[in-house]
CSV table of C-alpha atoms in Angstrom, one decimal:
chain,number,residue,atom,x,y,z
Z,1176,MET,CA,95.9,43.4,103.9
Z,1177,SER,CA,92.7,43.3,106.0
Z,1178,SER,CA,89.9,41.0,105.0
Z,1179,GLU,CA,87.3,43.7,105.7
Z,1180,ASN,CA,86.5,46.5,103.1
Z,1181,SER,CA,84.6,49.6,104.0
Z,1182,PHE,CA,83.3,52.9,102.9
Z,1183,ASP,CA,81.5,55.9,104.4
Z,1184,ILE,CA,78.2,57.4,103.3
Z,1185,VAL,CA,78.1,61.2,103.7
Z,1186,SER,CA,76.1,64.1,102.5
Z,1187,LYS,CA,77.8,67.4,102.3
Z,1188,VAL,CA,78.0,70.5,100.2
Z,1189,ASP,CA,81.5,71.6,98.9
Z,1190,MET,CA,81.4,75.2,100.1
Z,1191,GLN,CA,84.1,76.4,97.7
Z,1192,GLU,CA,82.1,75.1,94.8
Z,1193,MET,CA,78.9,76.7,96.2
Z,1194,ILE,CA,80.7,80.1,96.4
Z,1195,ASN,CA,81.9,79.7,92.8
Z,1196,ALA,CA,78.3,78.8,91.7
Z,1197,ILE,CA,76.9,81.9,93.5
Z,1198,THR,CA,79.6,84.1,91.9
Z,1199,GLN,CA,78.7,82.8,88.4
Z,1200,ALA,CA,75.0,83.2,89.0
Z,1201,GLU,CA,75.4,86.8,90.2
Z,1202,ARG,CA,77.6,87.5,87.1
Z,1203,GLU,CA,74.8,86.2,84.8
Z,1204,ILE,CA,72.2,88.1,86.6
Z,1205,GLU,CA,74.2,91.4,86.2
Z,1206,THR,CA,74.5,90.8,82.4
Z,1207,ARG,CA,71.0,89.5,81.6
Z,1208,PHE,CA,68.6,92.0,79.9
Z,1209,ASP,CA,65.5,90.9,81.9
Z,1210,PHE,CA,67.3,91.7,85.2
Z,1211,LYS,CA,68.4,95.3,84.2
Z,1212,GLY,CA,67.5,97.6,87.0
Z,1213,SER,CA,66.3,94.9,89.4
Z,1214,LYS,CA,67.3,94.4,92.9
Z,1215,SER,CA,68.2,90.7,92.7
Z,1216,SER,CA,70.9,89.2,94.9
Z,1217,ILE,CA,72.2,86.0,96.3
Z,1218,LYS,CA,74.1,86.0,99.6
Z,1219,LEU,CA,75.7,83.1,101.5
Z,1220,GLU,CA,75.5,83.4,105.3
Z,1221,LYS,CA,77.1,80.5,107.1
Z,1222,GLU,CA,75.0,77.5,106.2
Z,1223,GLU,CA,72.1,79.5,104.6
Z,1224,LEU,CA,71.5,81.2,101.3
Z,1225,VAL,CA,69.4,84.4,101.2
Z,1226,VAL,CA,68.0,85.1,97.7
Z,1227,SER,CA,66.1,88.3,97.1
Z,1228,SER,CA,64.5,89.9,94.1
Z,1229,ASP,CA,61.8,92.4,92.9
Z,1230,ASP,CA,59.0,89.9,92.8
Z,1231,GLU,CA,58.2,86.2,93.1
Z,1232,TYR,CA,58.6,85.7,89.3
Z,1233,LYS,CA,62.1,87.1,89.2
Z,1234,LEU,CA,63.0,85.3,92.4
Z,1235,GLY,CA,62.1,82.0,90.6
Z,1236,ALA,CA,64.3,83.1,87.7
Z,1237,VAL,CA,67.2,83.8,90.1
Z,1238,LEU,CA,66.8,80.4,91.7
Z,1239,ASP,CA,66.7,78.7,88.2
Z,1240,ILE,CA,70.0,80.4,87.3
Z,1241,LEU,CA,71.6,79.4,90.7
Z,1242,LYS,CA,70.4,75.8,90.3
Z,1243,SER,CA,71.9,75.6,86.8
Z,1244,LYS,CA,75.2,76.9,88.0
Z,1245,MET,CA,75.2,74.5,90.9
Z,1246,ILE,CA,74.6,71.5,88.6
Z,1247,LYS,CA,77.4,72.6,86.3
Z,1248,ARG,CA,79.8,72.8,89.3
Z,1249,GLY,CA,78.7,69.5,90.7
Z,1250,VAL,CA,77.0,70.9,93.8
Z,1251,PRO,CA,73.9,68.8,94.8
Z,1252,ILE,CA,70.7,70.7,94.6
Z,1253,LYS,CA,68.8,68.0,96.6
Z,1254,ASN,CA,70.6,69.4,99.7
Z,1255,LEU,CA,68.7,72.7,99.5
Z,1256,ASP,CA,65.9,73.1,102.1
Z,1257,TYR,CA,63.7,76.1,100.9
Z,1258,GLY,CA,62.1,78.4,103.4
Z,1259,LYS,CA,58.9,80.3,102.6
Z,1260,ILE,CA,58.9,83.4,100.4
Z,1261,GLU,CA,58.6,86.5,102.6
Z,1262,ALA,CA,58.3,90.3,101.9
Z,1263,ALA,CA,61.4,92.3,102.4
Z,1264,SER,CA,62.2,96.0,102.3
Z,1265,LEU,CA,61.4,98.4,99.4
Z,1266,GLY,CA,58.8,96.0,97.9
Z,1267,THR,CA,61.2,93.1,97.3
Z,1268,VAL,CA,60.8,89.5,98.2
Z,1269,ARG,CA,63.3,87.2,99.9
Z,1270,GLN,CA,63.6,83.5,100.4
Z,1271,LYS,CA,66.1,81.7,102.8
Z,1272,ILE,CA,67.5,78.4,101.7
Z,1273,ARG,CA,69.2,76.2,104.2
Z,1274,LEU,CA,72.1,74.0,103.0
Z,1275,LYS,CA,71.7,70.5,104.4
Z,1276,SER,CA,75.0,69.0,105.5
Z,1277,GLY,CA,75.2,65.6,107.1
Z,1278,ILE,CA,72.7,62.7,107.2
Z,1279,GLU,CA,69.8,63.3,109.6
Z,1280,GLN,CA,68.9,60.5,112.0
Z,1281,ASP,CA,65.6,59.4,110.4
Z,1282,VAL,CA,67.3,59.3,106.9
Z,1283,SER,CA,70.2,57.3,108.4
Z,1284,LYS,CA,67.7,54.8,109.7
Z,1285,LYS,CA,66.0,54.5,106.4
Z,1286,ILE,CA,69.4,53.9,104.7
Z,1287,ASN,CA,70.2,51.2,107.3
Z,1288,VAL,CA,66.8,49.4,106.6
Z,1289,LEU,CA,67.5,49.6,102.8
Z,1290,ILE,CA,70.9,48.0,103.3
Z,1291,ARG,CA,69.6,45.3,105.6
Z,1292,ASP,CA,66.7,44.5,103.3
Z,1293,SER,CA,69.0,44.0,100.3
Z,1294,LYS,CA,70.2,40.7,101.8
Z,1295,LEU,CA,73.9,41.6,100.9
Z,1296,LYS,CA,76.6,40.4,103.3
Z,1297,VAL,CA,77.5,43.8,104.7
Z,1298,LYS,CA,77.1,45.6,108.0
Z,1299,SER,CA,76.2,49.3,108.4
Z,1300,GLN,CA,76.5,51.4,111.4
Z,1301,ILE,CA,75.5,55.1,112.0
Z,1302,GLN,CA,78.4,57.3,113.1
Z,1303,GLY,CA,77.0,60.7,113.9
Z,1304,ASP,CA,76.1,62.3,110.6
Z,1305,GLN,CA,77.6,59.6,108.4
Z,1306,ILE,CA,77.2,55.9,107.9
Z,1307,ARG,CA,80.0,53.3,107.7
Z,1308,VAL,CA,79.4,50.2,105.6
Z,1309,THR,CA,81.8,47.2,106.0
Z,1310,GLY,CA,81.9,43.8,104.2
Z,1311,LYS,CA,84.3,41.2,103.0
Z,1312,SER,CA,83.5,41.6,99.3
Z,1313,LYS,CA,84.1,44.8,97.3
Z,1314,ASP,CA,81.4,43.7,95.0
Z,1315,ASP,CA,78.8,43.7,97.8
Z,1316,LEU,CA,80.0,47.2,98.7
Z,1317,GLN,CA,79.6,48.4,95.2
Z,1318,ALA,CA,76.1,46.8,95.1
Z,1319,VAL,CA,75.2,48.8,98.1
Z,1320,MET,CA,76.4,52.0,96.4
Z,1321,ASN,CA,74.3,51.3,93.4
Z,1322,LEU,CA,71.3,50.4,95.6
Z,1323,LEU,CA,71.6,53.8,97.3
Z,1324,ARG,CA,72.1,55.7,94.1
Z,1325,GLY,CA,68.8,54.3,92.8
Z,1326,ALA,CA,67.0,54.8,96.1
Z,1327,ASP,CA,64.6,57.8,96.3
Z,1328,LEU,CA,66.1,59.8,99.2
Z,1329,GLN,CA,65.6,63.5,99.9
Z,1330,ILE,CA,69.4,64.2,100.1
Z,1331,GLU,CA,72.4,63.7,97.8
Z,1332,LEU,CA,74.8,61.0,99.0
Z,1333,GLN,CA,78.6,60.8,98.5
Z,1334,PHE,CA,80.7,57.7,99.1
Z,1335,THR,CA,84.1,58.3,100.7
Z,1336,ASN,CA,87.0,56.3,102.2
Z,1337,PHE,CA,86.5,53.3,100.0
Z,1338,ARG,CA,89.1,50.8,101.3
């Protein structure tokens, strides 16, 4: 058995669970009384959501429904990057929401600094849009995980390949 233990820090959205959350949200919108006769919809286009509704108030309600379904299905809502609300056809409004996947370079550097400043005996290195953390002690690796869970980062992190 090797003396080095490691894990990867990633940030991704499970697209199948995202599709399921959208389907559940659309079903709830169809059955709710306050949405009767409204033109509310949620569409997934590649890595972007397009949410549209009659007005800004109903758009906010649609987003609340979508977020609640995402939370129930375990899809991170921190990985949503909201665009501005814009006018659409027939007096409706639309908002585009980008799904952030992967850890951006500046966030990776911030995570590396957090790990280095923790004085734990681990090494971290950026590998594209993920970070590999290695160390001799599994306890140190779990301490890094707890440190990052408690850190105030603008994305949701998952820990994979724990060896």
